[in-house]
XYZ file of C-alpha atoms in Angstrom:
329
model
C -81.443 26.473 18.775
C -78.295 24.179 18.263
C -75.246 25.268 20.110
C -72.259 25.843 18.344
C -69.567 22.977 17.609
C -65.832 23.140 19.462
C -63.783 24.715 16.501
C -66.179 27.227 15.160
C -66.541 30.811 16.239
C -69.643 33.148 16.033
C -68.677 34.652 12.451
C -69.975 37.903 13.530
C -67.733 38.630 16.774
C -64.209 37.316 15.431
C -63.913 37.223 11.130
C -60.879 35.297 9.993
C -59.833 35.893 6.485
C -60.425 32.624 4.303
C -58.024 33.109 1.170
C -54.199 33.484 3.249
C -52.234 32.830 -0.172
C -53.120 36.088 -1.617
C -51.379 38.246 1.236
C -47.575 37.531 -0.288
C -48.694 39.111 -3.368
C -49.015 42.250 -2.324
C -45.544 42.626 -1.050
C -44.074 42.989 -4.117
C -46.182 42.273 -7.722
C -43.923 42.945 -11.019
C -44.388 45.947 -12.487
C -47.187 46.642 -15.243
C -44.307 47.854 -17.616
C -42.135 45.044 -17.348
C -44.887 42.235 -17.733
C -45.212 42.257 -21.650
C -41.059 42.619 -21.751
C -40.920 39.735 -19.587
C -40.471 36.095 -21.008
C -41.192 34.339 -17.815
C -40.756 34.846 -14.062
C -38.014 33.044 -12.140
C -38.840 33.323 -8.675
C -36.455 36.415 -8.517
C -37.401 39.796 -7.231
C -35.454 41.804 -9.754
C -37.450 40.649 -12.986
C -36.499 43.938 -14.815
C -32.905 44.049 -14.033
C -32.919 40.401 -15.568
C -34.645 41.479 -18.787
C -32.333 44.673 -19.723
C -29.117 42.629 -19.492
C -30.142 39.966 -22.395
C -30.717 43.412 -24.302
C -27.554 44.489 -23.769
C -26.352 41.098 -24.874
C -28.098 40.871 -27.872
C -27.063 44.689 -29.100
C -22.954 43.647 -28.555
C -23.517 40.244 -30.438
C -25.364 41.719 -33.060
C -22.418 44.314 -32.992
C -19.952 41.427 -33.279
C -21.355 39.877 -35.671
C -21.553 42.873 -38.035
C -17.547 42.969 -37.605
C -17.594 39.034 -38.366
C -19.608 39.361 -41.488
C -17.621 38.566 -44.277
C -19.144 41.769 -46.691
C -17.942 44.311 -43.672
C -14.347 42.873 -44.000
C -14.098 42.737 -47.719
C -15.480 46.823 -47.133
C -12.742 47.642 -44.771
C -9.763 46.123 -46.840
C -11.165 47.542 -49.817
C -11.044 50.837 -47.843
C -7.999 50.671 -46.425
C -6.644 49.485 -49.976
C -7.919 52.537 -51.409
C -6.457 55.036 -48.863
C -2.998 53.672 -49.579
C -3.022 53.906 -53.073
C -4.416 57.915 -53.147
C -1.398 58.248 -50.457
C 1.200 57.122 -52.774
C -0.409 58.842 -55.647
C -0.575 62.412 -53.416
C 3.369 61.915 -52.749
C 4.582 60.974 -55.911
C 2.507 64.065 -57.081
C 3.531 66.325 -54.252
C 7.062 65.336 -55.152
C 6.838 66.913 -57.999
C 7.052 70.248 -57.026
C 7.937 70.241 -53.372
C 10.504 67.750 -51.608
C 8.286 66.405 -48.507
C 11.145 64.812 -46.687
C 13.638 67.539 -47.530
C 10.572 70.313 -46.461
C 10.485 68.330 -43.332
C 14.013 69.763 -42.384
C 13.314 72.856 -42.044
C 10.538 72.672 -39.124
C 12.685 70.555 -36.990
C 12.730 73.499 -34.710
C 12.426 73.787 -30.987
C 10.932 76.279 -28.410
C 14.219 77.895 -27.542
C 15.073 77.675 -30.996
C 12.488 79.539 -32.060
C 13.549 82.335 -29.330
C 17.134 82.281 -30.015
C 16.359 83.227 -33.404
C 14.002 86.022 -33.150
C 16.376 87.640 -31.002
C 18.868 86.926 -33.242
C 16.843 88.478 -36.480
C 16.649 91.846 -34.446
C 20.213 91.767 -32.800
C 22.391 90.458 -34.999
C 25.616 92.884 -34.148
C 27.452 90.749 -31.961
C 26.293 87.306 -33.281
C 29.252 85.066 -34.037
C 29.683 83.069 -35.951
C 27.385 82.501 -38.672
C 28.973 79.290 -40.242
C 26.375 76.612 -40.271
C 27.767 73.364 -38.639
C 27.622 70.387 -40.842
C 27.650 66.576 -39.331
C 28.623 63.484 -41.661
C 25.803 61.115 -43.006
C 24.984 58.697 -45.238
C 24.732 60.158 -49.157
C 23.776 58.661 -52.442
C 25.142 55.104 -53.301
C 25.447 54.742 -49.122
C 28.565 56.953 -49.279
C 29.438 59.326 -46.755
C 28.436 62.513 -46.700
C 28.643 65.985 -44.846
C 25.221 67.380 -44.177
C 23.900 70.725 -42.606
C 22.672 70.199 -38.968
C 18.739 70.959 -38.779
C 17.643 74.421 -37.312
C 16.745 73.111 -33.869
C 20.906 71.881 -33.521
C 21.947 74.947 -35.056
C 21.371 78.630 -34.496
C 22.541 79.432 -38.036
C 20.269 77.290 -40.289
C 17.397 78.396 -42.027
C 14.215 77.353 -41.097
C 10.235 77.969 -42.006
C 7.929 77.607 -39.260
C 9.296 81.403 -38.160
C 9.004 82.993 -41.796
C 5.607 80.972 -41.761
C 4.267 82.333 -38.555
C 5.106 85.579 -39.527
C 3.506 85.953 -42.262
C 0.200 84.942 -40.415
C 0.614 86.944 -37.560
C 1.536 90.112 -40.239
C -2.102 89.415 -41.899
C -3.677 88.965 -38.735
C -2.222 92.346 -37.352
C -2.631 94.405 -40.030
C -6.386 93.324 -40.331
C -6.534 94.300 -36.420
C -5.471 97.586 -36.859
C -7.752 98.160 -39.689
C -10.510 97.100 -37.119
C -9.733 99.469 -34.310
C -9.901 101.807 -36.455
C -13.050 101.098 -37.893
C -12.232 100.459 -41.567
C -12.514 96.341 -40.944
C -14.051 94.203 -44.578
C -13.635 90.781 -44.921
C -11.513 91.204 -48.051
C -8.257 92.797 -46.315
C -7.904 89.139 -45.157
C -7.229 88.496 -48.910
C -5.894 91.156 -50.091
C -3.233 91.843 -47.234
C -2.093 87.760 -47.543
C -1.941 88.410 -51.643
C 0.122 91.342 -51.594
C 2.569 89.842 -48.884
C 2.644 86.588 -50.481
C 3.530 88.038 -53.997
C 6.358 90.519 -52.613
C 7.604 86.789 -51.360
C 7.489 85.063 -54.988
C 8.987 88.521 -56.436
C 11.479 88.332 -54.021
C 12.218 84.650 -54.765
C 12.364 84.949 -59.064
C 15.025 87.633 -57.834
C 16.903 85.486 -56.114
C 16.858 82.642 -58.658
C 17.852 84.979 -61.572
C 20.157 86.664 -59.996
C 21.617 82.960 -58.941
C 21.659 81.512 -62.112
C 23.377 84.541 -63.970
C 25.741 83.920 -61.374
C 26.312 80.320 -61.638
C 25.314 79.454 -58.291
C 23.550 76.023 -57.839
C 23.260 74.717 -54.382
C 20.941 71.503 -53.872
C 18.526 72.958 -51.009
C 19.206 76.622 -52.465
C 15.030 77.576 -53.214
C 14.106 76.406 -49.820
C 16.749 78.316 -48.088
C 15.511 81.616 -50.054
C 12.436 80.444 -48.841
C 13.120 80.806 -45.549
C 15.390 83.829 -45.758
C 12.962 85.622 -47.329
C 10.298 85.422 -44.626
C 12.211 86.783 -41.535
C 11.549 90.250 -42.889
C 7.922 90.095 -41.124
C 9.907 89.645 -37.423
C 10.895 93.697 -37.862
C 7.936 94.615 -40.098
C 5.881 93.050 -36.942
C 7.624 94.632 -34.183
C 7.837 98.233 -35.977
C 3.893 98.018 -37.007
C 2.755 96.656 -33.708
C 4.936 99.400 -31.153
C 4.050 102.190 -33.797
C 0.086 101.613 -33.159
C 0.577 100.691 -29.463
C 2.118 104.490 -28.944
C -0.589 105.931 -31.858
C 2.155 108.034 -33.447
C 0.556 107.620 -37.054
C -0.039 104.829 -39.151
C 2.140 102.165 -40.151
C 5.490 103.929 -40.451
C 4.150 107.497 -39.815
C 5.450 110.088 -37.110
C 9.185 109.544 -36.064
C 8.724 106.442 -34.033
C 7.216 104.382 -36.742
C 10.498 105.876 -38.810
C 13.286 105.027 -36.514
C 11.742 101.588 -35.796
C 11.760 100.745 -39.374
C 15.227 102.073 -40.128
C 16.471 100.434 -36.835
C 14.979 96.360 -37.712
C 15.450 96.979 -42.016
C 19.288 97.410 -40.830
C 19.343 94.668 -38.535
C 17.027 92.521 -41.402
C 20.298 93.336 -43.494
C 22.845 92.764 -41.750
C 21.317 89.121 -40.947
C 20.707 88.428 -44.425
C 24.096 89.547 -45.488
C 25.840 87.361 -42.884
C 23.464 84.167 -43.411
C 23.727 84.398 -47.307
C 27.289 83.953 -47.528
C 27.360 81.021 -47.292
C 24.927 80.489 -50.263
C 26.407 83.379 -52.859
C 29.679 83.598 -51.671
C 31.060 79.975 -51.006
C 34.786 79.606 -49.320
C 35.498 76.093 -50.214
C 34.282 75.466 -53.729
C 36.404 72.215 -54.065
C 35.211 70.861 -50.933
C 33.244 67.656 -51.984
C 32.409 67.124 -48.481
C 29.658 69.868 -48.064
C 26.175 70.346 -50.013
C 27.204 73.994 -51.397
C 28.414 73.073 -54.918
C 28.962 75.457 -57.827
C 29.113 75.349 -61.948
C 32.630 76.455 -62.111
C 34.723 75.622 -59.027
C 37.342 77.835 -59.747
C 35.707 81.320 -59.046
C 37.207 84.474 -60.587
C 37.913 87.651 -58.466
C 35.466 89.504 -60.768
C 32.898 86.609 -60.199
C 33.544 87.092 -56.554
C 33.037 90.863 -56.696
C 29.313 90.318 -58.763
C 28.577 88.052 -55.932
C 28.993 90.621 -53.603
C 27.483 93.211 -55.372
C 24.283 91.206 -55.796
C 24.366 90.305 -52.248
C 24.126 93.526 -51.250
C 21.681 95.016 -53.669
C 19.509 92.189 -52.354
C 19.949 92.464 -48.670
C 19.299 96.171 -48.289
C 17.905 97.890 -51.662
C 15.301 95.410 -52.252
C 14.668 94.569 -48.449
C 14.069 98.245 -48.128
C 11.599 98.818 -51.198
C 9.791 95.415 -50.035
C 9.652 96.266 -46.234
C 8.426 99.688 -47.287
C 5.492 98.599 -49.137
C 4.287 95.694 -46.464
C 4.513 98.315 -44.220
C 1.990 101.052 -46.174
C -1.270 100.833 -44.307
């Protein structure tokens, strides 16, 4: 039996592993997901992290060049060219019938603006005064001109976003009441906003027949009808809303309902009859400074006293028939 060389050791006793360049592998191998992703390996131990950002790169340059591509720019200014010209052709159309820019006047209104006049529709006894204050501006030709201050400078001007509102909130209220007491369809939507917004075009023809039998002509005079017409709803609101809250009848039944609806169709009145001077009965008809012009400027005392008349008539025999029947349940 030979004895063992100096350098070798029984193999039995003391094994020593033979293949030392596998151990580093198992400290940290790729993961199985990543390897057919991966388009080489670096030496770094964040292979996956170095495969998702070329992805990200290659999603925002195929995004840019989509933007660079000459088809996607002739689409957008074709686009763009397109929404200009169905602009223009909406306005010139719109401009028909309605004056945008001259409709744009009368919501220039403010919070307390908006207060100021409700209170003022439903007190109007110790209001004064009710002149509308005019400021000077450039006219036609670049001349100057005297102009009526917009609602949110002026307590006294007309404007719509209240008559507006109102007329919403009077639908929306009368269809609630309807509800709570259990006789809710989806037509009183329609039918309630029909019947309110026909009383307002009745109201309107009124106004421009009586006007023109009278010779009145004022530049913004069918807007400001507009708007005067539409502050009725403030008291028709008010008297509807406090009659249901104290369930005294319906609508204007019991005495509540009553004296509510006598108290804001007088103060409806007297606010139309104050704010409609101005339009029906004009002081200064030679006064080239202000927008109120009439056919003949020389009024007659008996043209004077129709005026009058007709005001009247309109601010409390027709507010009352109309306020009567928007108030019917």
């Amino acid at each position: 039996m030979q004895r063992p060389t100096y350098g070798q050791s029984p193999p039995l006793h003391h094994p020593v592993p033979q293949h030392v360049s596998t151990v580093p592998q198992l400290r940290s191998p790729p993961p199985p997901t990543a390897q057919p992703q991966s388009h080489g390996y670096d030496g770094s131990p964040y292979p996956q992290q170095q495969q998702q950002a070329p992805q990200g790169g290659n999603m925002f340059g195929q995004y840019g060049n989509f933007m660079n591509d000459p088809a996607a720019q002739i689409a957008s200014q074709f686009g763009q060219t397109a929404f200009r010209q169905g602009q223009d052709y909406l306005e010139k159309n719109v401009n028909r019938f309605v004056n945008v820019s001259a409709l744009k006047h009368y919501f220039n209104v403010t919070n307390s603006y908006v207060i100021n006049k409700l209170f003022l529709v439903l007190f109007p006894w110790r209001h004064k005064p009710w002149t509308r204050r005019q400021a000077s501006g450039a006219g036609a030709g670049g001349q100057e001109a005297w102009l009526y201050l917009p609602p949110r400078d002026d307590i006294n001007s007309p404007d719509m976003y209240i008559p507006v509102m109102s007329i919403v909130t009077y639908v929306f209220l009368r269809t609630l009441i309807a509800g709570l007491q259990g006789e809710f369809q989806p037509e009183l939507f329609g039918y309630i906003a029909t019947k309110a917004i026909v009383v307002v075009a009745l109201e309107i023809l009124g106004l421009r027949v009586g006007c023109y039998l009278l010779s009145i002509s004022n530049e913004s005079q069918l807007l400001d009808l507009m708007a005067y017409s539409g502050y009725k709803f403030v008291g028709m609101i008010v008297t509807i809303a406090i009659s249901e809250i104290f369930n005294w009848g319906k609508g204007t039944g019991g005495w509540v309902g009553w004296t509510l609806f006598i108290y804001t169709f007088l103060a409806n009145s007297l606010f139309l009859m104050r704010s409609l001077k101005y339009v029906l009965l004009p002081e200064n008809n030679n006064d080239s400074r202000g927008p109120m012009q009439t056919m003949h400027p020389l009024d007659s005392r008996a043209k004077r006293s129709q005026r009058t008349q007709f005001l009247f008539a309109y601010s409390y025999i027709v507010q009352a028939l109309f306020m009567w029947i928007l108030c019917r349940p």
